[in-house]
Tab-separated table of C-alpha atoms and ligand atoms in Angstrom:
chain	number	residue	atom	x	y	z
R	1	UNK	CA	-26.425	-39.397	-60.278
R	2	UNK	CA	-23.587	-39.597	-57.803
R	3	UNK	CA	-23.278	-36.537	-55.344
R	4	UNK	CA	-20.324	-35.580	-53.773
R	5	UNK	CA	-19.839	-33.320	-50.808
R	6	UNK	CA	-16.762	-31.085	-50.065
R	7	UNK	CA	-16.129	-28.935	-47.560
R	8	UNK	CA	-13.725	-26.723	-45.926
R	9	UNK	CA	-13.234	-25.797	-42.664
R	10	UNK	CA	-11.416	-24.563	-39.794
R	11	UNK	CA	-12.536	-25.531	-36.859
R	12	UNK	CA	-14.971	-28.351	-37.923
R	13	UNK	CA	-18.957	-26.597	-38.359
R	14	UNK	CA	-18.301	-27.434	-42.095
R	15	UNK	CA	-17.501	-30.807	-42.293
R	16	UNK	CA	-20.532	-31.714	-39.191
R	17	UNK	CA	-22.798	-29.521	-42.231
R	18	UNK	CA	-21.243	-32.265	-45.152
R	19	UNK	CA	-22.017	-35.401	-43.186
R	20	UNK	CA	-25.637	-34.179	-42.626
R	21	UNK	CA	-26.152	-33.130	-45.852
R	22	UNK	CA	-24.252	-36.392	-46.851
R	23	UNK	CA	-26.670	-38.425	-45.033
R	24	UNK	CA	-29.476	-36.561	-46.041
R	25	UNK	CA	-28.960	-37.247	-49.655
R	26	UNK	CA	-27.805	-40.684	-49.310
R	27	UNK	CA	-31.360	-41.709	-48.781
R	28	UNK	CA	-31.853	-40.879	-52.106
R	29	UNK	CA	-28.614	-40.495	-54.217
R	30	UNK	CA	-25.171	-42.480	-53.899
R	31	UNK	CA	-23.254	-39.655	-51.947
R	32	UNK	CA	-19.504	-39.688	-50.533
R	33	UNK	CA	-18.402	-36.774	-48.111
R	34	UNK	CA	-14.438	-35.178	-48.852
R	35	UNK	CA	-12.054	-32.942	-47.158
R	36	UNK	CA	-11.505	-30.449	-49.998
R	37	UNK	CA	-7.255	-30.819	-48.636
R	38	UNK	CA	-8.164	-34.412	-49.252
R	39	UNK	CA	-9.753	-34.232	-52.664
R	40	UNK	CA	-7.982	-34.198	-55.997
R	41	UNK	CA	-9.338	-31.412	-58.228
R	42	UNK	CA	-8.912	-33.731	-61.535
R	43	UNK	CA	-11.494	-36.012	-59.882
R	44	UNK	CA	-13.702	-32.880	-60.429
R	45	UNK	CA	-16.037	-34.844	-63.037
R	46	UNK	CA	-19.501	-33.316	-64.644
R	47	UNK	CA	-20.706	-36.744	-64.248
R	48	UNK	CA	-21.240	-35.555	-60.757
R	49	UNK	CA	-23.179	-33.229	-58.652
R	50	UNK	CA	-20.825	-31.603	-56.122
R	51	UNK	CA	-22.114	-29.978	-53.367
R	52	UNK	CA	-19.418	-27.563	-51.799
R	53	UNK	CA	-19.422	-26.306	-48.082
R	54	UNK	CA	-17.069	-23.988	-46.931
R	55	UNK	CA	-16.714	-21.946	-44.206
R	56	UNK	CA	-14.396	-18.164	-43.663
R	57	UNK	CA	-11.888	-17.362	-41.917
R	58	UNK	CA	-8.867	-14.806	-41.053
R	59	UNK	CA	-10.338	-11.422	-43.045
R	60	UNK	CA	-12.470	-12.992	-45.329
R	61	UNK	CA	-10.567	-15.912	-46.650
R	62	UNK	CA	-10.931	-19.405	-47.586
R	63	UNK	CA	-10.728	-21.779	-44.101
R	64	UNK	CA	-7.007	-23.956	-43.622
R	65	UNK	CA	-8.804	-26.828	-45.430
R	66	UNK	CA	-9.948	-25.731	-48.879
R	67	UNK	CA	-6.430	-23.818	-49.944
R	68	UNK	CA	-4.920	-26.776	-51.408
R	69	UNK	CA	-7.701	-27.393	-53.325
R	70	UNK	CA	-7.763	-23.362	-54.618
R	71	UNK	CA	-4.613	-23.292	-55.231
R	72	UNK	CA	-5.221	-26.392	-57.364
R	73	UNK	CA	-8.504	-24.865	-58.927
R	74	UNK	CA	-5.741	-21.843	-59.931
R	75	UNK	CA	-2.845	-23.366	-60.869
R	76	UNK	CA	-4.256	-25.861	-63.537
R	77	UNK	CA	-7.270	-24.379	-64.315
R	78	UNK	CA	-9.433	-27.476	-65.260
R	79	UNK	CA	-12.035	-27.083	-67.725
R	80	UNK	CA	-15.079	-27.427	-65.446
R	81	UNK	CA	-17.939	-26.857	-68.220
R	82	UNK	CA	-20.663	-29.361	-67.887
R	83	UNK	CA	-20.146	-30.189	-63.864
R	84	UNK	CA	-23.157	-28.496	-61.755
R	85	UNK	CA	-22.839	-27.620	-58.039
R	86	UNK	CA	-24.469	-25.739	-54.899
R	87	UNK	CA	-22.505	-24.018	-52.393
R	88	UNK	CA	-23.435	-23.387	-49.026
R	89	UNK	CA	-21.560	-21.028	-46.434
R	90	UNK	CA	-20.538	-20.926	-43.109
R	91	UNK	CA	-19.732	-17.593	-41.415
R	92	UNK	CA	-20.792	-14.855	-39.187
R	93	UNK	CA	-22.047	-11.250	-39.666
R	94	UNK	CA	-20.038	-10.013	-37.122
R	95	UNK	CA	-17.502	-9.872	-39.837
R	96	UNK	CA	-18.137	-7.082	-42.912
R	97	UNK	CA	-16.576	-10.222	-44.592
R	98	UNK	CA	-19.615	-12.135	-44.035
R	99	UNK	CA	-19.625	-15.735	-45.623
R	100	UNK	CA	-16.449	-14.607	-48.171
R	101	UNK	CA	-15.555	-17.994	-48.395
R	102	UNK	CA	-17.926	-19.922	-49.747
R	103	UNK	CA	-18.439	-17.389	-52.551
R	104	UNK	CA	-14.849	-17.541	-53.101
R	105	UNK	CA	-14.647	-21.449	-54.363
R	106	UNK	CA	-18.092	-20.856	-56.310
R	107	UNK	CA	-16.457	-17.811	-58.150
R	108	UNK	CA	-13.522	-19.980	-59.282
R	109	UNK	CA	-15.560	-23.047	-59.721
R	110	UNK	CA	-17.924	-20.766	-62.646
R	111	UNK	CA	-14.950	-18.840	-63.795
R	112	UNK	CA	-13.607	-22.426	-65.095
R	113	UNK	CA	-16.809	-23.333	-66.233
R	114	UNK	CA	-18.601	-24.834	-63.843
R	115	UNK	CA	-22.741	-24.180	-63.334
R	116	UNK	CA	-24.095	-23.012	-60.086
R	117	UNK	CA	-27.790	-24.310	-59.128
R	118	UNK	CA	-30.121	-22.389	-56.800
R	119	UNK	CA	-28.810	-19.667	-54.426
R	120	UNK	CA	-26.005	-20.053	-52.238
R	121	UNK	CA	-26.972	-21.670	-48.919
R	122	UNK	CA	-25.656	-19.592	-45.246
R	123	UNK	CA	-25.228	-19.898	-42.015
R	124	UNK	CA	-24.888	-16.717	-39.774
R	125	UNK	CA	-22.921	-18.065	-36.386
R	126	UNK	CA	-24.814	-15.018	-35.048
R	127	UNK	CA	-28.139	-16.404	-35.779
R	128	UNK	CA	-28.070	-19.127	-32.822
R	129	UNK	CA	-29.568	-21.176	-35.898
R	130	UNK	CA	-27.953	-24.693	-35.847
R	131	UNK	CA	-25.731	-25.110	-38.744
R	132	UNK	CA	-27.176	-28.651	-39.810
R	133	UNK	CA	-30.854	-27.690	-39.362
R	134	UNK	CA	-30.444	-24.385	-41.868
R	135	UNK	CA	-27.679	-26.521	-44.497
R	136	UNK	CA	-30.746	-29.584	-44.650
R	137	UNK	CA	-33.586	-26.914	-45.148
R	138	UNK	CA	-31.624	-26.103	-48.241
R	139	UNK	CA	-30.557	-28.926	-49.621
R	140	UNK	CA	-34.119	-30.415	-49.663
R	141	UNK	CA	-34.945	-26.734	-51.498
R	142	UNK	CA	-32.161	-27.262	-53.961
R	143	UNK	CA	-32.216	-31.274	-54.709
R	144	UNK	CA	-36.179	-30.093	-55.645
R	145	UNK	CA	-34.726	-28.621	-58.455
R	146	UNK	CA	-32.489	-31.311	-60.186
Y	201	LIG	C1	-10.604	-16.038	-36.297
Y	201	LIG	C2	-11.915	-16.135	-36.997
Y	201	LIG	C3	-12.122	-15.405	-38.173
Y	201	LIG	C4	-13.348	-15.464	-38.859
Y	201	LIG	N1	-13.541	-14.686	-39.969
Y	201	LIG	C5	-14.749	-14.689	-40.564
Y	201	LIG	C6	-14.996	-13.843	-41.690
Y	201	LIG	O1	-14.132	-13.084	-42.162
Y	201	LIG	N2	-16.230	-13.885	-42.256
Y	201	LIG	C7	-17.236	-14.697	-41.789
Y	201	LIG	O2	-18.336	-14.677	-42.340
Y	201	LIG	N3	-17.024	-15.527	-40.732
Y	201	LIG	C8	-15.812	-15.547	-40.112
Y	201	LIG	N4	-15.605	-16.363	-39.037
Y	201	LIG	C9	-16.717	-17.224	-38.548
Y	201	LIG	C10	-16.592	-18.683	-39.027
Y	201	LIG	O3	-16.652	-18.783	-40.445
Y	201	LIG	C11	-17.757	-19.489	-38.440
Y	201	LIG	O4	-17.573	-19.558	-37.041
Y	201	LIG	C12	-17.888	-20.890	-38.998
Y	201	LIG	O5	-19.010	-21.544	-38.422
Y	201	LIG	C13	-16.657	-21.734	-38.771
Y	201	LIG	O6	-16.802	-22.951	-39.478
Y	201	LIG	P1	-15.640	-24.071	-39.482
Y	201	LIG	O7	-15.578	-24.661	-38.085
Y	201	LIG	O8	-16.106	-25.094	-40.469
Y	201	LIG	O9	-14.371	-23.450	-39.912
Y	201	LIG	C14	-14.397	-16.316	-38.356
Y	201	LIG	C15	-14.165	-17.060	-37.187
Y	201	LIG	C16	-12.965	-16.985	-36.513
Y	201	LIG	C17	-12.772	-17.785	-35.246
């Protein structure tokens, strides 16, 4: 099975959190790492495991990096049945919009079809927990249960 990693960021936690997990599974799995503003949503394949990472910004909103790929998600609403993913989030509880994001993208991905695995990973910037060592701690908990 072929994983593929997409995140979407801001200001770059959420794409240092795809290469680890990236290189994490690539021990095990053939796994390629993708900008979500890079990645076309017809490659979207259930063929795949997709691992999405996304981070929050402005009041709760998707980061500059994963609108494109939305906005895609919205506008031709691909039929995503079949294709199984995890999602893991970047934000901080500072914010009553804590980790919005990520749940964001997993919404729309299971609205079109798509099937969630295991809980949604996060990262609280508050925490002073390193992003990478809490998004590998979970990956090795979800990839247990493929
Ligand atoms: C201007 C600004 C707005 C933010 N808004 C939120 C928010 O609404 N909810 C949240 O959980 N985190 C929020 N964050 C925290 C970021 O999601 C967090 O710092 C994250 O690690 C950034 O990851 P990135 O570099 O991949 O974009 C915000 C950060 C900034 C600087």
């Amino acid at each position: 099975m072929k994983m593929i990693v997409l995140y979407g960021t801001e200001t770059g936690n959420a794409e240092m959190v795809a290469e680890d997990i990236g290189d994490a599974l690539g021990n095990d799995y053939e796994a390629s790492v993708h900008d979500m503003s890079r990645f076309d949503a017809s490659q979207l394949s259930p063929d795949h495991f997709h691992v999405i990472v996304c981070s929050t910004y402005g009041d709760g909103e998707l980061p500059n990096s994963a609108q494109p790929f939305y906005s895609a998600l919205e506008q031709r609403r691909p039929d995503l049945s079949g294709l199984r993913f995890a999602a893991f989030g970047l934000g901080d509880s500072f914010y009553a919009t804590y980790n919005n994001g990520s749940q964001i993208i997993a919404d729309k991905l299971r609205e079109l079809g798509a099937e969630q695995v295991g809980e949604r990973g996060l990262h609280d910037a508050s925490s002073g927990e390193l992003p990478g060592d809490v998004a590998l701690a979970w990956a090795k908990q979800i990839l247990g249960t493929l």
